[in-house]
PDB file of C-alpha atoms in Angstrom:
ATOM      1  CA  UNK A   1      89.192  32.680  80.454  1.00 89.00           C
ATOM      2  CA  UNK A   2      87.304  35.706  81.261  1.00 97.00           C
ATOM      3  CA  UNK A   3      88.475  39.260  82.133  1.00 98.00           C
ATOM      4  CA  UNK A   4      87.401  42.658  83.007  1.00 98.00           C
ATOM      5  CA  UNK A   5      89.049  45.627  81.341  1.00 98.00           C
ATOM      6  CA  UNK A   6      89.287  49.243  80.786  1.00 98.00           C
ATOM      7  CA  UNK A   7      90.002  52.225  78.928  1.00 98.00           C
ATOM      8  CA  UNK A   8      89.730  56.121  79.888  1.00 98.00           C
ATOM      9  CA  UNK A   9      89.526  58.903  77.434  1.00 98.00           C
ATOM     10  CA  UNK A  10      89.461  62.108  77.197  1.00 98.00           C
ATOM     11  CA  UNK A  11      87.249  63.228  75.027  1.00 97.00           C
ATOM     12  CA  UNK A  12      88.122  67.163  75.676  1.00 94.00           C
ATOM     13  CA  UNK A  13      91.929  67.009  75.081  1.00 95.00           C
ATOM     14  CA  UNK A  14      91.997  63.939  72.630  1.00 97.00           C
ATOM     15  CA  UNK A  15      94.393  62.093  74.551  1.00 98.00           C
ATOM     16  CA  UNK A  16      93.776  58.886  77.203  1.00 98.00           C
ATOM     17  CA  UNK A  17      93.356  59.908  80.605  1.00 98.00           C
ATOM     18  CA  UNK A  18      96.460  59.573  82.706  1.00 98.00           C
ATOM     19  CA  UNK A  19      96.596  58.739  86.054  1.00 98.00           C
ATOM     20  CA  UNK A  20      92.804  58.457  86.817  1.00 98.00           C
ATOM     21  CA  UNK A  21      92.015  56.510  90.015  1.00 98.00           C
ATOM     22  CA  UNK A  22      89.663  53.252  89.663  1.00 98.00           C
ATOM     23  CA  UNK A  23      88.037  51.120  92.303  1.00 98.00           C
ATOM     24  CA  UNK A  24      86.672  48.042  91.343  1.00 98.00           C
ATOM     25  CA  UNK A  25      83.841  47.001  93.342  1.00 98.00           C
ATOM     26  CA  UNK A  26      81.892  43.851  93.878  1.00 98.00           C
ATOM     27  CA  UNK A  27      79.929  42.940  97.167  1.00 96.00           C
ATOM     28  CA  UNK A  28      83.409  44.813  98.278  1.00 98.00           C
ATOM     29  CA  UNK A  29      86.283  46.720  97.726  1.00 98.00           C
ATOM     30  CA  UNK A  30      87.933  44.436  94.920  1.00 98.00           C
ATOM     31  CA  UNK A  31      90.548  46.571  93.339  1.00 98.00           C
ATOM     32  CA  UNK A  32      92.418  49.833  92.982  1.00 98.00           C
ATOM     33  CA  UNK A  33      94.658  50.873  90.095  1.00 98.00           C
ATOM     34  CA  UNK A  34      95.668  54.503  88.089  1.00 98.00           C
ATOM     35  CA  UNK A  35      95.391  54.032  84.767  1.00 98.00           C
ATOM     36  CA  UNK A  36      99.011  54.355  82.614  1.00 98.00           C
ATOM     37  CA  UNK A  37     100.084  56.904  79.769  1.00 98.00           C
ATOM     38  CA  UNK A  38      97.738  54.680  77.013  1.00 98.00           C
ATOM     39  CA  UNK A  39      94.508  55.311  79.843  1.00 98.00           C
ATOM     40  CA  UNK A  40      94.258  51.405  80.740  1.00 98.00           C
ATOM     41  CA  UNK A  41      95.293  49.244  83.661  1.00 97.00           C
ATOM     42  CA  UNK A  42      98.607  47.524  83.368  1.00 97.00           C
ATOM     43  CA  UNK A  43      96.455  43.946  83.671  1.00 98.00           C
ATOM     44  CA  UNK A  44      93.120  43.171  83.391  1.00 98.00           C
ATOM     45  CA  UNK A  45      91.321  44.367  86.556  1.00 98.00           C
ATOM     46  CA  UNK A  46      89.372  41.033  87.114  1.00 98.00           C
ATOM     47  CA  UNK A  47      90.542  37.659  85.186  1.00 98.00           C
ATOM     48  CA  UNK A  48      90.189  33.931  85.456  1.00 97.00           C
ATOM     49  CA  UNK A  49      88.444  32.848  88.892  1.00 97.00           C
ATOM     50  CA  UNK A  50      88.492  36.192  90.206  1.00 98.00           C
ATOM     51  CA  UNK A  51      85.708  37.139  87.380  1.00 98.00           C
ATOM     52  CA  UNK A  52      82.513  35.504  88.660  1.00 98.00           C
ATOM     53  CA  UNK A  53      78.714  36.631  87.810  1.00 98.00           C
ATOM     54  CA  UNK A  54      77.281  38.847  89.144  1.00 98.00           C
ATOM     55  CA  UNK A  55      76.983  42.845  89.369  1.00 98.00           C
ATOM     56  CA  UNK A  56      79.831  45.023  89.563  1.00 98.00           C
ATOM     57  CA  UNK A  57      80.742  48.512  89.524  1.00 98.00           C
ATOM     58  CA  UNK A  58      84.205  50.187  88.474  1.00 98.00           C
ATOM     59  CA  UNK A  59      84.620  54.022  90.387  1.00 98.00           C
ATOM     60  CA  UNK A  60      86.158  56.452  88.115  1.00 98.00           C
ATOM     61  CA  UNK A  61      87.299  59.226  89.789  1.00 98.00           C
ATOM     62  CA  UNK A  62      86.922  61.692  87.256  1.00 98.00           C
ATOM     63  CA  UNK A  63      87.023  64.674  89.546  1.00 97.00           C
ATOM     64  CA  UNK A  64      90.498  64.400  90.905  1.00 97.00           C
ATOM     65  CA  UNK A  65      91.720  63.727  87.283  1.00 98.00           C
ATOM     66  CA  UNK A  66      90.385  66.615  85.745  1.00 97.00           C
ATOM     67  CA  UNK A  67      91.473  69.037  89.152  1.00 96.00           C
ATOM     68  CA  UNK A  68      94.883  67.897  88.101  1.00 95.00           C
ATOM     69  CA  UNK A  69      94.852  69.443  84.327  1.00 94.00           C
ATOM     70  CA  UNK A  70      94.766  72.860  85.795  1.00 91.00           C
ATOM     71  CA  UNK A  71      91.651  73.425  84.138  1.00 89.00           C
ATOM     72  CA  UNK A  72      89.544  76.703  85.711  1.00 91.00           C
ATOM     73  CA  UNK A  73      86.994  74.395  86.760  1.00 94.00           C
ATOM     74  CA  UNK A  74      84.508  75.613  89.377  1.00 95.00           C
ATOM     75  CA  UNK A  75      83.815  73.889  92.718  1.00 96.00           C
ATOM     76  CA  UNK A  76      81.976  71.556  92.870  1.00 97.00           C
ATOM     77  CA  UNK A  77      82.463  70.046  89.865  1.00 97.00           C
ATOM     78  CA  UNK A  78      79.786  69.056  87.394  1.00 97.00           C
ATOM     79  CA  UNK A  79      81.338  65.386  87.643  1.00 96.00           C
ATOM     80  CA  UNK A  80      83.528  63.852  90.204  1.00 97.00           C
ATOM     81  CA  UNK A  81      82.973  60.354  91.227  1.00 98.00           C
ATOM     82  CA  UNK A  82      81.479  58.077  87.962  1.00 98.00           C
ATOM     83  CA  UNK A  83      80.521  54.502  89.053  1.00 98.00           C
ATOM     84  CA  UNK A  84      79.297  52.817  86.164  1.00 98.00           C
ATOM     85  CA  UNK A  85      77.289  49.414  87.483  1.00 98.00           C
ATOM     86  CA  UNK A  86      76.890  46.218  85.309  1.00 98.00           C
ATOM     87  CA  UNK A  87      76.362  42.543  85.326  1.00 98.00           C
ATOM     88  CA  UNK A  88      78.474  39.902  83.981  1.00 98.00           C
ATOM     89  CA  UNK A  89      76.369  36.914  83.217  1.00 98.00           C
ATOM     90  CA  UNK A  90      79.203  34.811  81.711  1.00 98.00           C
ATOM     91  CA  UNK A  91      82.387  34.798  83.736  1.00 98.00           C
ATOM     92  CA  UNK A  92      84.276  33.142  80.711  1.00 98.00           C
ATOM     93  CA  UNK A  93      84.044  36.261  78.316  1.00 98.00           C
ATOM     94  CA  UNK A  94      85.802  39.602  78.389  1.00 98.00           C
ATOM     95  CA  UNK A  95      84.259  42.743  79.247  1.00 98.00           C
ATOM     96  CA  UNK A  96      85.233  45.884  78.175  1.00 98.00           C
ATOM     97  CA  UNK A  97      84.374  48.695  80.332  1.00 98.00           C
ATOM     98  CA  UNK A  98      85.135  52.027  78.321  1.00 98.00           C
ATOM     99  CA  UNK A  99      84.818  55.395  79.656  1.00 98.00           C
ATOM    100  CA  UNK A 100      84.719  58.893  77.624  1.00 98.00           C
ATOM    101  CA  UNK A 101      85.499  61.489  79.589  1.00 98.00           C
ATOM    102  CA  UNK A 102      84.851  65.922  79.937  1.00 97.00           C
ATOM    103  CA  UNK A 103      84.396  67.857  82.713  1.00 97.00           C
ATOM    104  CA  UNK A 104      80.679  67.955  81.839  1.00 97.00           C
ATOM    105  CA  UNK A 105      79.702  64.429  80.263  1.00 98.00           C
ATOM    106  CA  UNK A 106      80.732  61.375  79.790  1.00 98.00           C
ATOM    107  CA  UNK A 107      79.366  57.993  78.314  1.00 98.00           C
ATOM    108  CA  UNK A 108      80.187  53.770  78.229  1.00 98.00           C
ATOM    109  CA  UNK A 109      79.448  50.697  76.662  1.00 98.00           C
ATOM    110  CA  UNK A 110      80.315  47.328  76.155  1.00 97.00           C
ATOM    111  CA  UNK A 111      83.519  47.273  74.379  1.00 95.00           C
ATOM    112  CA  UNK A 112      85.205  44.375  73.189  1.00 88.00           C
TER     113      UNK A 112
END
């Protein structure tokens, strides 16, 4: 059975990103969840029939997060909104969507 997952990190304080809003996004709105205290959705965002090919794009909203650390961050910020597009060309595996997160860079792959 296939799935889509997550993980957010923060790559300037060393810790998983708490709270951060996702969207998941196929032709549409699909999803919204806050990641918990270990940076990850509670379930897998997409699983089993839900999961189909195609492209799909998962909204990080980076900017909000990192507003709410306190840090003295000037408007506007270097990042806010991340979407990170990609294809799933076999609905039966599990992709791992990763994010590393700072307030001025970030970077994914294909995690497993």
């Amino acid at each position: 059975m296939g799935r889509l997952t997550t993980h957010v990190l923060d790559t300037a304080t060393g810790k998983p990103a708490v709270g951060l809003k996702i969207e998941v996004w196929g032709e549409k709105l699909l999803k919204t969840i806050r990641t918990n205290s270990d940076g990850r959705a509670d379930a897998p965002l997409l699983e089993g029939d839900a999961l189909k090919t195609g492209q799909y794009e998962l909204r990080f909203f980076a900017g909000d997060y990192l507003r709410g650390l306190g840090l003295n961050l000037k408007e506007p910020l270097f990042l806010d909104t991340i979407p990170i597009r990609f294809g799933v060309s076999d609905a039966g595996q599990h992709y791992h969507v990763p994010l590393l997160l700072s307030p001025f860079g970030y970077s994914t792959y294909r995690g497993s």
